[in-house]
Short mmCIF file of C-alpha atoms in Angstrom, two decimals:
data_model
loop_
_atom_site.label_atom_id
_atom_site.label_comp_id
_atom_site.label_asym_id
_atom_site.label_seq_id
_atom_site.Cartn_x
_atom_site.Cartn_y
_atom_site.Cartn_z
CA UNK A 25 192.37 108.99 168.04
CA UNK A 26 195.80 108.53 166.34
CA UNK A 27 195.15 108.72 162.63
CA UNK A 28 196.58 105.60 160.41
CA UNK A 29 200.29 106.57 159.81
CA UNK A 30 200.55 108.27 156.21
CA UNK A 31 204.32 108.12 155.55
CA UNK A 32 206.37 104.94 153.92
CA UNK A 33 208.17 103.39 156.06
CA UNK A 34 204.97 103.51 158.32
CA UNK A 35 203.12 100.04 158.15
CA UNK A 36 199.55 99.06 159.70
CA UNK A 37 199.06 100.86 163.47
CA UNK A 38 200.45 98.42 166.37
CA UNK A 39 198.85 97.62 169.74
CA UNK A 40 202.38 96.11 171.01
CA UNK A 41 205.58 96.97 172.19
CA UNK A 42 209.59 95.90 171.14
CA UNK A 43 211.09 94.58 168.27
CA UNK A 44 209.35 91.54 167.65
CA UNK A 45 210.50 87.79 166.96
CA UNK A 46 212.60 88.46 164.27
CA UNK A 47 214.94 90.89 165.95
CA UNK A 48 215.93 88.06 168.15
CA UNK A 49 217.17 85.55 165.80
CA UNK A 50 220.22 88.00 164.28
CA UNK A 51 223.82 87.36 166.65
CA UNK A 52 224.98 90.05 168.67
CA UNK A 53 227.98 91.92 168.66
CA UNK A 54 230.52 92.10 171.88
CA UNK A 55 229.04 94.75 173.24
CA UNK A 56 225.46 92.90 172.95
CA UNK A 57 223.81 94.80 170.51
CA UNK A 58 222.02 93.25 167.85
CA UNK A 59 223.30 93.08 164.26
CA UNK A 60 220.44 94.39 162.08
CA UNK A 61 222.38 94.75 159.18
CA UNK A 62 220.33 92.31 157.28
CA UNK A 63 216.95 94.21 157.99
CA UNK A 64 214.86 97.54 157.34
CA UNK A 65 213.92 99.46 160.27
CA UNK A 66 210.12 100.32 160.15
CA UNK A 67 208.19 102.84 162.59
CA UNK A 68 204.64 101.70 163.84
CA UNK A 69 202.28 103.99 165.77
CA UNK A 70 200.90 102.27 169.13
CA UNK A 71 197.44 103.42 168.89
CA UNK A 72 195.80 102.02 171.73
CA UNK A 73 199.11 103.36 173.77
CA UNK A 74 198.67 106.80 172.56
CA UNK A 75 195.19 107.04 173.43
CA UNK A 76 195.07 106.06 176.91
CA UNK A 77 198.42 107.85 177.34
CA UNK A 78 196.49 111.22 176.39
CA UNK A 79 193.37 111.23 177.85
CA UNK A 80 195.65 110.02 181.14
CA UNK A 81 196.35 114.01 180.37
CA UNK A 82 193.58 116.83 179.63
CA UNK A 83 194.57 117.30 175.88
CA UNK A 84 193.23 120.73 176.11
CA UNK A 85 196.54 121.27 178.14
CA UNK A 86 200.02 122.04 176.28
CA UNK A 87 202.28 119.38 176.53
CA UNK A 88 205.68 120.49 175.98
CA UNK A 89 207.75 117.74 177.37
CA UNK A 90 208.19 113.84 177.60
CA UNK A 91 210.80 111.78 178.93
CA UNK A 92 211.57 107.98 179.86
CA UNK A 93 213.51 107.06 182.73
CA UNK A 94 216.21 104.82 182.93
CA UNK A 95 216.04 103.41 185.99
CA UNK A 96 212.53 103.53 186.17
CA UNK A 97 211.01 102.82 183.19
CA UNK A 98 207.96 105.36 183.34
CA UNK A 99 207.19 107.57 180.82
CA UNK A 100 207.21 111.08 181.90
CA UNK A 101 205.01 113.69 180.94
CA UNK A 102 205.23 117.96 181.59
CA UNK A 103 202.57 119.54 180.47
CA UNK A 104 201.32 123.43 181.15
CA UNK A 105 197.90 122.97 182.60
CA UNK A 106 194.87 125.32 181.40
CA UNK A 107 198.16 127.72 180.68
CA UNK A 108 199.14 128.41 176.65
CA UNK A 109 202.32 130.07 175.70
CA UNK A 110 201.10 132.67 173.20
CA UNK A 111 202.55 136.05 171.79
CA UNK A 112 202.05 138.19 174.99
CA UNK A 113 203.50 135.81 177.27
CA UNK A 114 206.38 137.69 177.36
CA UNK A 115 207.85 140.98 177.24
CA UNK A 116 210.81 142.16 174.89
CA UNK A 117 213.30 141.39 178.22
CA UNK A 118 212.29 137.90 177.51
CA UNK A 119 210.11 138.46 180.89
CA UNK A 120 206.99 136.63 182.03
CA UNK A 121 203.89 138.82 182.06
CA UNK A 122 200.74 139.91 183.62
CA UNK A 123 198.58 136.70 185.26
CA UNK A 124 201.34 134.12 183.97
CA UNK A 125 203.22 135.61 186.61
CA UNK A 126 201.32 136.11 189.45
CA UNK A 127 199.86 133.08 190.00
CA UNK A 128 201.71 129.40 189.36
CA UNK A 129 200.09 126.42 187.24
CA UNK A 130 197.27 125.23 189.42
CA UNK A 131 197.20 121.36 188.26
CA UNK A 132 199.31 119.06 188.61
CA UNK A 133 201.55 119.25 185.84
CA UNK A 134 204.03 116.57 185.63
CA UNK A 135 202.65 112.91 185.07
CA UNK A 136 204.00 109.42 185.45
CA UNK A 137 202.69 107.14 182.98
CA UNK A 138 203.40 103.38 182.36
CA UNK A 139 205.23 102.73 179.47
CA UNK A 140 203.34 99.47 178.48
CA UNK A 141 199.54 100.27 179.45
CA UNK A 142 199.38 104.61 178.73
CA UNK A 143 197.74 104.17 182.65
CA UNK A 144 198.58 107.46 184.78
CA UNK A 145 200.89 106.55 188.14
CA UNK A 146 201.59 109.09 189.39
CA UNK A 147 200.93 112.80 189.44
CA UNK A 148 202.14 116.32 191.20
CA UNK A 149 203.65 119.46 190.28
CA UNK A 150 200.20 121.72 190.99
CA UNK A 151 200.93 125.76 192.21
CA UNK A 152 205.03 125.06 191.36
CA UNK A 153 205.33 126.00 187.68
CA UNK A 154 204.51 129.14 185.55
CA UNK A 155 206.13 127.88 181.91
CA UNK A 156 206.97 124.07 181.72
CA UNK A 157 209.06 123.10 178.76
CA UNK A 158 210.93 119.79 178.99
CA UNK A 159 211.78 116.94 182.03
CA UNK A 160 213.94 114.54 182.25
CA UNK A 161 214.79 111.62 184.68
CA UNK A 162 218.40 111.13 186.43
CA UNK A 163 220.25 108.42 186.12
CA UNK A 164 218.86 107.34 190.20
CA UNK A 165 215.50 107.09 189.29
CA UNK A 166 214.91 108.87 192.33
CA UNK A 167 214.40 112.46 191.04
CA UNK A 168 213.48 114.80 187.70
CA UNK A 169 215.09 117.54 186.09
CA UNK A 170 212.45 120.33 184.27
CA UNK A 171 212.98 123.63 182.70
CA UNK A 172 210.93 126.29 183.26
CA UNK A 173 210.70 129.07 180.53
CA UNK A 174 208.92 131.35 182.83
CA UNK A 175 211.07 130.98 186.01
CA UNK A 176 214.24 130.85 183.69
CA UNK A 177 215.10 127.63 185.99
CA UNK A 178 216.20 124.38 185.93
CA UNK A 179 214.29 122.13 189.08
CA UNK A 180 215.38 119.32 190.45
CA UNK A 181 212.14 117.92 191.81
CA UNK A 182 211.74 114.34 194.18
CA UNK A 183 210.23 111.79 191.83
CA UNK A 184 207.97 110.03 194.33
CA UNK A 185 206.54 113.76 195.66
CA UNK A 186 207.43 116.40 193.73
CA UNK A 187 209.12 118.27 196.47
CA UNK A 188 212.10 120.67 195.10
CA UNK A 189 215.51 119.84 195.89
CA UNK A 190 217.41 121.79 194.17
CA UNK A 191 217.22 125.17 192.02
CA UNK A 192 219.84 126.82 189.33
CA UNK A 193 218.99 129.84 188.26
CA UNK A 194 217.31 133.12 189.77
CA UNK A 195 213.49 132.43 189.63
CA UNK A 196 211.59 135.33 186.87
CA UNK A 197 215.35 137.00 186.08
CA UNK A 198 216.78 136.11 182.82
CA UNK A 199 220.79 136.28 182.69
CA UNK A 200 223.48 135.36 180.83
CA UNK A 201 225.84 134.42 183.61
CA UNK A 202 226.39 130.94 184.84
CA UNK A 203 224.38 131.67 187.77
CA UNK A 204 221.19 132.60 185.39
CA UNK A 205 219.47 131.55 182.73
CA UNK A 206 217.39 132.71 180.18
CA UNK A 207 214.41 130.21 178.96
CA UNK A 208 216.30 127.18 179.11
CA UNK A 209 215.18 124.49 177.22
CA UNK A 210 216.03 121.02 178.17
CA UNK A 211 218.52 119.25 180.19
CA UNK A 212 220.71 115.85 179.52
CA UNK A 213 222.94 113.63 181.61
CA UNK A 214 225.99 112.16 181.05
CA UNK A 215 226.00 108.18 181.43
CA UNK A 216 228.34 108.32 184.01
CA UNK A 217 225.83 111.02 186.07
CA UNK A 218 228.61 113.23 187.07
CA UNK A 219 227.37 115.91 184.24
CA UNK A 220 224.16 117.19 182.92
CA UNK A 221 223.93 119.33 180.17
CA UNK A 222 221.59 122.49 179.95
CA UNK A 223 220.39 124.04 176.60
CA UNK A 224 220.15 127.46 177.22
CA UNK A 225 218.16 128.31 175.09
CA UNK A 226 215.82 130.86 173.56
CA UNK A 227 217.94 133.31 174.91
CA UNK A 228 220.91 132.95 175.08
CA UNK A 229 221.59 130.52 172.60
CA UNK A 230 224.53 128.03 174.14
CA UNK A 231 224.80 124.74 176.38
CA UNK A 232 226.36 125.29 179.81
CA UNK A 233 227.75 121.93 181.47
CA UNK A 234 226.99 121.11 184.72
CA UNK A 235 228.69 119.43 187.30
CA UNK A 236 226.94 117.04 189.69
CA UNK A 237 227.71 116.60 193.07
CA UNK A 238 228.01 113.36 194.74
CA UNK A 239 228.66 111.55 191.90
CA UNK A 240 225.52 112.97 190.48
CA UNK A 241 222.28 112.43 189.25
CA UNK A 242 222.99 109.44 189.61
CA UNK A 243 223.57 109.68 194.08
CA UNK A 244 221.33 107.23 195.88
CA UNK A 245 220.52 109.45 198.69
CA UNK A 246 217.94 112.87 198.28
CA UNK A 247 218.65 115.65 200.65
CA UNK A 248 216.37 116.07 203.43
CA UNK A 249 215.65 119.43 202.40
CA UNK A 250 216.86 122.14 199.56
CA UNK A 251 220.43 121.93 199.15
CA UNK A 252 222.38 123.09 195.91
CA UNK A 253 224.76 120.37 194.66
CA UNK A 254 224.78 121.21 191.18
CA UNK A 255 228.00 123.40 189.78
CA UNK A 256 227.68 125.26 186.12
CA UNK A 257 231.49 124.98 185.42
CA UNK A 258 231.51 125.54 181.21
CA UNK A 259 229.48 127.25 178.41
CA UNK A 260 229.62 127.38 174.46
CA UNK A 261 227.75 128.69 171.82
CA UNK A 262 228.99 127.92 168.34
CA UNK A 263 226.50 130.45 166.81
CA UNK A 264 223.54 128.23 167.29
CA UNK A 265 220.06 130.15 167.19
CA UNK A 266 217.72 128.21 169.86
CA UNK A 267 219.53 125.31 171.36
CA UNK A 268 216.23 123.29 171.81
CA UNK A 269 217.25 119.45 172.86
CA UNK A 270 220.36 117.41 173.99
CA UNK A 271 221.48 113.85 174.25
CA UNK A 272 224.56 112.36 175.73
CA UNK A 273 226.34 109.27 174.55
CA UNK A 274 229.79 107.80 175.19
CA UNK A 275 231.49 106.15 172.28
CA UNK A 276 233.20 103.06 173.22
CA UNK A 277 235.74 102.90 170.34
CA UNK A 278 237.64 105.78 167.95
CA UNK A 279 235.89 104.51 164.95
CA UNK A 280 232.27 106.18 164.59
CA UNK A 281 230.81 108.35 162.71
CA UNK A 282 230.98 111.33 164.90
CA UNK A 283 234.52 111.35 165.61
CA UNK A 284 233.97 111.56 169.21
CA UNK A 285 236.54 110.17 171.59
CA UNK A 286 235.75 107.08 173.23
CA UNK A 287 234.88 107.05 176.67
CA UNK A 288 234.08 110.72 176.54
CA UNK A 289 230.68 112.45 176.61
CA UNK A 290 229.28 113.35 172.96
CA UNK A 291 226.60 115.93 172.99
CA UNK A 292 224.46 116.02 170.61
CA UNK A 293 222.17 119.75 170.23
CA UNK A 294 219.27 120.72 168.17
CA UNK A 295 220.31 123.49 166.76
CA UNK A 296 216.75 123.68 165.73
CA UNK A 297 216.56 127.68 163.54
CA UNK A 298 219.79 126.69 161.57
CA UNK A 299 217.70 123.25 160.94
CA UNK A 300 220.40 120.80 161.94
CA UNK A 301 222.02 119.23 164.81
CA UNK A 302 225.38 120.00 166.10
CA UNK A 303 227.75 116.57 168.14
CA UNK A 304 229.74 118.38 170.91
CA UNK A 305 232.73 116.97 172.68
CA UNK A 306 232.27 117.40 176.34
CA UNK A 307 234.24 121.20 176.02
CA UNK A 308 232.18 122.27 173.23
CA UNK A 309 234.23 121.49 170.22
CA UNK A 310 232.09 120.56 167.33
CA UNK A 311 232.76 117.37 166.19
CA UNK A 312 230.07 116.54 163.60
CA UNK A 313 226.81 118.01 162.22
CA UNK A 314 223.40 116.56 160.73
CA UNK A 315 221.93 118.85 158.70
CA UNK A 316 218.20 118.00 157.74
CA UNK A 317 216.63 120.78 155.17
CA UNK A 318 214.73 124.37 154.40
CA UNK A 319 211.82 122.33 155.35
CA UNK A 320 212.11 120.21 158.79
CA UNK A 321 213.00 121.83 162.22
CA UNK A 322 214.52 119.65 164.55
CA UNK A 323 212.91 120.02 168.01
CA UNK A 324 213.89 116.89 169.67
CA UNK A 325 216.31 113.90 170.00
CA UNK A 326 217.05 110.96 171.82
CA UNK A 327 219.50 107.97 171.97
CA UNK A 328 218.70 104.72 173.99
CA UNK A 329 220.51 104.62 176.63
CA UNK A 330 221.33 100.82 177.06
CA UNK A 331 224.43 98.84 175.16
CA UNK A 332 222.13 96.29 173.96
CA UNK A 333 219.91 98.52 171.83
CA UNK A 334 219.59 97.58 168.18
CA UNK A 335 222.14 99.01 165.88
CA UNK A 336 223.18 98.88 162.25
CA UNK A 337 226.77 98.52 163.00
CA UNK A 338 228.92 98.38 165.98
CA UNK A 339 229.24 101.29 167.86
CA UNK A 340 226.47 102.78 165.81
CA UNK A 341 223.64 103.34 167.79
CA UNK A 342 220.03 104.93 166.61
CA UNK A 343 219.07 108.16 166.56
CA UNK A 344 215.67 109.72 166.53
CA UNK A 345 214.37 112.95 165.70
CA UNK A 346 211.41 114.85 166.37
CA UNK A 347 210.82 117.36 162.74
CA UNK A 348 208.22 119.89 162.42
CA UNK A 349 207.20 121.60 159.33
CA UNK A 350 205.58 125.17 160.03
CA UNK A 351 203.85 125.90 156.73
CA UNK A 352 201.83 124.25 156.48
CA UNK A 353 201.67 122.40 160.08
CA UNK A 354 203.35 118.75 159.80
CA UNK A 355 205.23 116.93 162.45
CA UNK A 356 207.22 113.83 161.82
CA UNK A 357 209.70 110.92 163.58
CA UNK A 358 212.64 109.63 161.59
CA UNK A 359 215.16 106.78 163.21
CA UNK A 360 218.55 106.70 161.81
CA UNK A 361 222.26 105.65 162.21
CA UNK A 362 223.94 108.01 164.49
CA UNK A 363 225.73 110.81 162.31
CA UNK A 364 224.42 109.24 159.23
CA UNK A 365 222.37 111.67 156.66
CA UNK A 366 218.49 111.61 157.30
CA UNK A 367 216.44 111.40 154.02
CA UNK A 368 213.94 114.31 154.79
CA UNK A 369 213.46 115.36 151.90
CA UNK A 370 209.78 115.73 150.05
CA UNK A 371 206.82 115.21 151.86
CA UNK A 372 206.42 112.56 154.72
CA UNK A 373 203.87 110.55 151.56
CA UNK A 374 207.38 110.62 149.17
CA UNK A 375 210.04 110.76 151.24
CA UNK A 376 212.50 108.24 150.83
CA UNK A 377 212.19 105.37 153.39
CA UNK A 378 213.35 103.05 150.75
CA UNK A 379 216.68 103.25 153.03
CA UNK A 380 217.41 100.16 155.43
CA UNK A 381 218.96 102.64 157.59
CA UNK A 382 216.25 105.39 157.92
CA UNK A 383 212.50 104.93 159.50
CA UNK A 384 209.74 107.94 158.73
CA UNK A 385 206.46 107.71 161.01
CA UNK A 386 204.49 110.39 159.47
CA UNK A 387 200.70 111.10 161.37
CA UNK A 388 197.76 113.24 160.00
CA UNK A 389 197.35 114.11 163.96
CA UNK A 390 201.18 114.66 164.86
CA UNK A 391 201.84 118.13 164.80
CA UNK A 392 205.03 119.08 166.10
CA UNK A 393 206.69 116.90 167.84
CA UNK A 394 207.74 119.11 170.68
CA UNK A 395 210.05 116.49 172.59
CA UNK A 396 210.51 112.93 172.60
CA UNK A 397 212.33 109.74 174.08
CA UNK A 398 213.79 106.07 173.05
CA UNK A 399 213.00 103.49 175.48
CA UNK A 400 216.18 102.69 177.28
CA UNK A 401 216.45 99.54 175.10
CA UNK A 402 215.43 101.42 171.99
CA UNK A 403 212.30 99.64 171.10
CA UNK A 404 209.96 102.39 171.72
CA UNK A 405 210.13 106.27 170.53
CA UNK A 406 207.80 108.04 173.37
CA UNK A 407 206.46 111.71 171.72
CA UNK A 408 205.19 114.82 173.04
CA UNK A 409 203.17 116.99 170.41
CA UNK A 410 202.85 121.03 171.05
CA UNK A 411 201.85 123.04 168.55
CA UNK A 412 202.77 126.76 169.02
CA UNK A 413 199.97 128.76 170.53
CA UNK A 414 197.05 125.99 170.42
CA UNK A 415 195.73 124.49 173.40
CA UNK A 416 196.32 120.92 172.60
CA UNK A 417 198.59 118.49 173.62
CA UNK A 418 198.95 114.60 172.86
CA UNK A 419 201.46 111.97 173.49
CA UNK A 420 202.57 108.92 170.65
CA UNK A 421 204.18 105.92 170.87
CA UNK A 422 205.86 104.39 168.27
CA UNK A 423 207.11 101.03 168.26
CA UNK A 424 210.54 99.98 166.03
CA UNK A 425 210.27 96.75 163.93
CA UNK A 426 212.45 95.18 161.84
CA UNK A 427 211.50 93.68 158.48
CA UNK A 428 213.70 90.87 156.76
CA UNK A 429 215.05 92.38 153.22
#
C-alpha cells in the first residue's frame, strides 16, 4: 500500500479526485484559468487510486512509463514485463544483449487504466517490445507513441489494438543520424499536433523535432497498414548529458517567465545528469533553465494541457516534476509556477513547502519517479515509479488541492 505522505506540504491521504469546492469560488482570468493567487497549493496521495492502479499491473514488472491522454482521458501505463534493465543489458556499443534480444517481451506491456477508478481497460503490446521506456498519447486519441531503449525506436502503435503504424528508427542499430536513434527516451507533441519532440537520449544526448504528417498526431484517420508519415527535420544538443523527458507548451502572450514567444512551441527537457531542466524554443535556442540541486535528479515533467488549468498568474501555468535522490533511494513530486525556482532543498521532512507557489508530495514507498503526467485539466499528477535494476514497479496518483491562506 501507499505509505502516509511524509513531506510538508503533504496533508492526510485522499480517496478523491480535482481541486475541490474551494477552487471553484476564485474568478477566472480571460483565458479561463482560475486565479489561485489567494491560496497554497497542497499535494495529496490517492491511495485507494494507487492501489488498484498497481495491482491492475504485476508490480514485480518494471514500469518505466505513464502517460494521460488528452483526448481520451485514460491513464497509460508501459511497463517491461518479467524483463529488468540491469548492468549487462547492454554492451559498450550501447547494444542489446544475449536473451533480451532474441526473444521480445512476452506480456502485454502497455495498459489502459481509468483515471478515476485505477480499473485496467485495456491491454496489448505482448511479443512487440524488448526495452520499454516511456508512452505517450497523440493529440487524436486514436494512437500512442513509445520508446524503446532496446530497439532504439520510436512506435507509433493503434490505441484500440496495438497494431504498429509507424516506425522511426532502425530496429537494434543505434545511430546518430536523423534516420537512427540511440535509446531514446520519451517523446512530446506540440499542441497544434504538427510536431513531436524526441529526447534522444542516453546516447546521444539531444532532442530531434519531428514533423507530422497530415496535420499530425493529431489526423483523424489511421493508415490501413504501416506507412511512415513522420519527418525528423531538426536536432540540438546544448551539452545536455541524458535528455530524459519533454513537454510542449505554447505561450499565449510575451510576458512569462520563460521568455518564450507566444504562439510558438516551448520545450521544456530534463536535462536530468546536469540536475536541471532546460525551456527550448521550437529551433533549440535555450530560453530559460530550472536548476534544482546536487541532490534531486529530474526524471520527469509534465504541463496540463488544457487553458483552464489552475494557475498562479496569467499565462503561468503549473509545472510538475518527478525528483529522485540516489543515495540514499528517495523519490519525490513538486508542483510549481512554470520557470519559477523549486524549493528542493533539504530533505522531503524539511523542505520548504511553506511557499504558496510550490507543492512537495514526499512517499516512504515512492522511489524514483521514473515518468509522470498532469491530468489535462491539471487536477491530478499520474506517476510511474522505477527504481534502477529492481523488479518493482508502482503507479501514484496525486491529487492538487488548494488551501485558503
Amino acid at each position: 500500500a501507499a505509505a502516509a505522505a511524509a513531506a510538508g506540504g503533504v496533508g492526510q491521504e485522499k480517496d478523491h479526485a480535482g481541486h475541490g469546492d474551494k477552487a471553484d469560488q476564485h474568478a477566472s482570468d480571460s483565458s479561463g484559468a482560475t486565479d489561485h493567487s489567494a491560496q497554497r497549493l497542497s499535494l495529496q496521495v490517492d491511495t485507494r487510486w494507487s492501489l488498484v492502479a498497481s495491482e491492475s499491473v504485476d508490480k514485480t514488472f518494471q514500469m518505466p512509463g505513464v502517460a494521460v491522454g488528452q483526448a481520451s482521458g485514460l491513464v497509460w501505463a508501459f511497463h517491461r514485463g518479467v524483463r529488468t534493465w540491469e548492468k549487462g543489458s547492454f554492451n559498450n556499443g550501447d547494444e542489446l544483449m544475449g536473451q533480451q534480444r532474441k526473444r521480445p517481451i512476452a506480456e502485454n506491456t502497455v495498459v489502459a487504466i481509468d483515471a478515476n477508478t485505477g480499473q485496467k481497460v485495456v491491454a496489448w503490446g505482448r511479443d512487440t517490445f524488448y526495452m520499454p521506456h516511456s508512452i505517450t498519447e497523440d493529440p487524436s486519441g486514436m494512437s500512442v507513441w513509445v520508446t524503446d531503449v532496446g530497439l532504439h525506436q520510436v512506435l507509433q502503435l493503434d490505441a484500440r489494438t496495438g497494431r504498429v503504424l509507424d516506425t522511426l528508427g532502425e530496429a537494434f542499430v543505434p545511430g546518430t543520424d536523423l534516420a537512427h536513434f540511440c535509446k531514446p527516451t520519451h517523446v512530446a507533441f506540440s499542441p497544434s499536433g504538427e510536431h513531436m519532440y524526441v529526447t534522444d537520449g542516453y546516447c546521444n544526448s539531444r532532442v530531434v523535432k519531428v514533423r507530422v504528417g497530415g496535420g499530425g498526431g493529431g489526423r483523424r484517420r489511421l493508415p490501413r497498414q504501416r506507412e511512415s508519415h513522420a519527418t525528423p527535420v531538426l536536432e540540438w544538443s546544448a551539452h545536455m548529458f541524458v535528455p530524459h523527458a519533454v513537454v510542449v507548451h505554447r505561450f499565449q502572450t510575451a510576458d512569462n517567465a520563460c521568455g518564450a514567444q507566444p504562439a510558438s512551441d516551448a520545450v521544456f527537457v530534463c536535462d536530468r545528469e546536469n540536475r536541471k531542466v532546460i525551456v527550448f524554443s521550437d529551433t533549440g535556442k535555450v530560453l530559460h533553465t530550472m536548476a534544482t540541486t546536487s541532490r534531486w535528479y529530474p526524471y520527469a515533467i509534465s504541463l496540463p494541457s488544457l487553458p483552464s488549468a489552475p494557475s498562479f498568474a496569467a499565462d503561468s501555468p503549473l509545472v510538475a516534476l518527478g525528483l529522485a535522490d540516489r543515495h540514499p533511494r528517495a523519490g519525490a513530486v513538486t508542483v510549481t509556477p512554470v520557470c519559477g525556482t523549486p524549493k528542493l532543498k533539504g530533505q522531503p521532512e524539511t523542505s520548504d513547502t511553506n511557499s504558496p507557489t510550490t507543492a512537495w508530495a514526499g512517499l516512504s514507498a515512492l522511489k524514483q519517479p521514473h515518468m509522470l503526467s498532469f491530468s489535462p485539466d491539471g487536477s491530478s499528477v499520474f506517476v510511474a515509479d522505477c527504481p534502477d535494476g529492481e523488479r518493482y514497479g508502482r503507479l501514484f496518483k496525486f491529487n492538487l488541492e488548494w488551501i485558503e491562506q
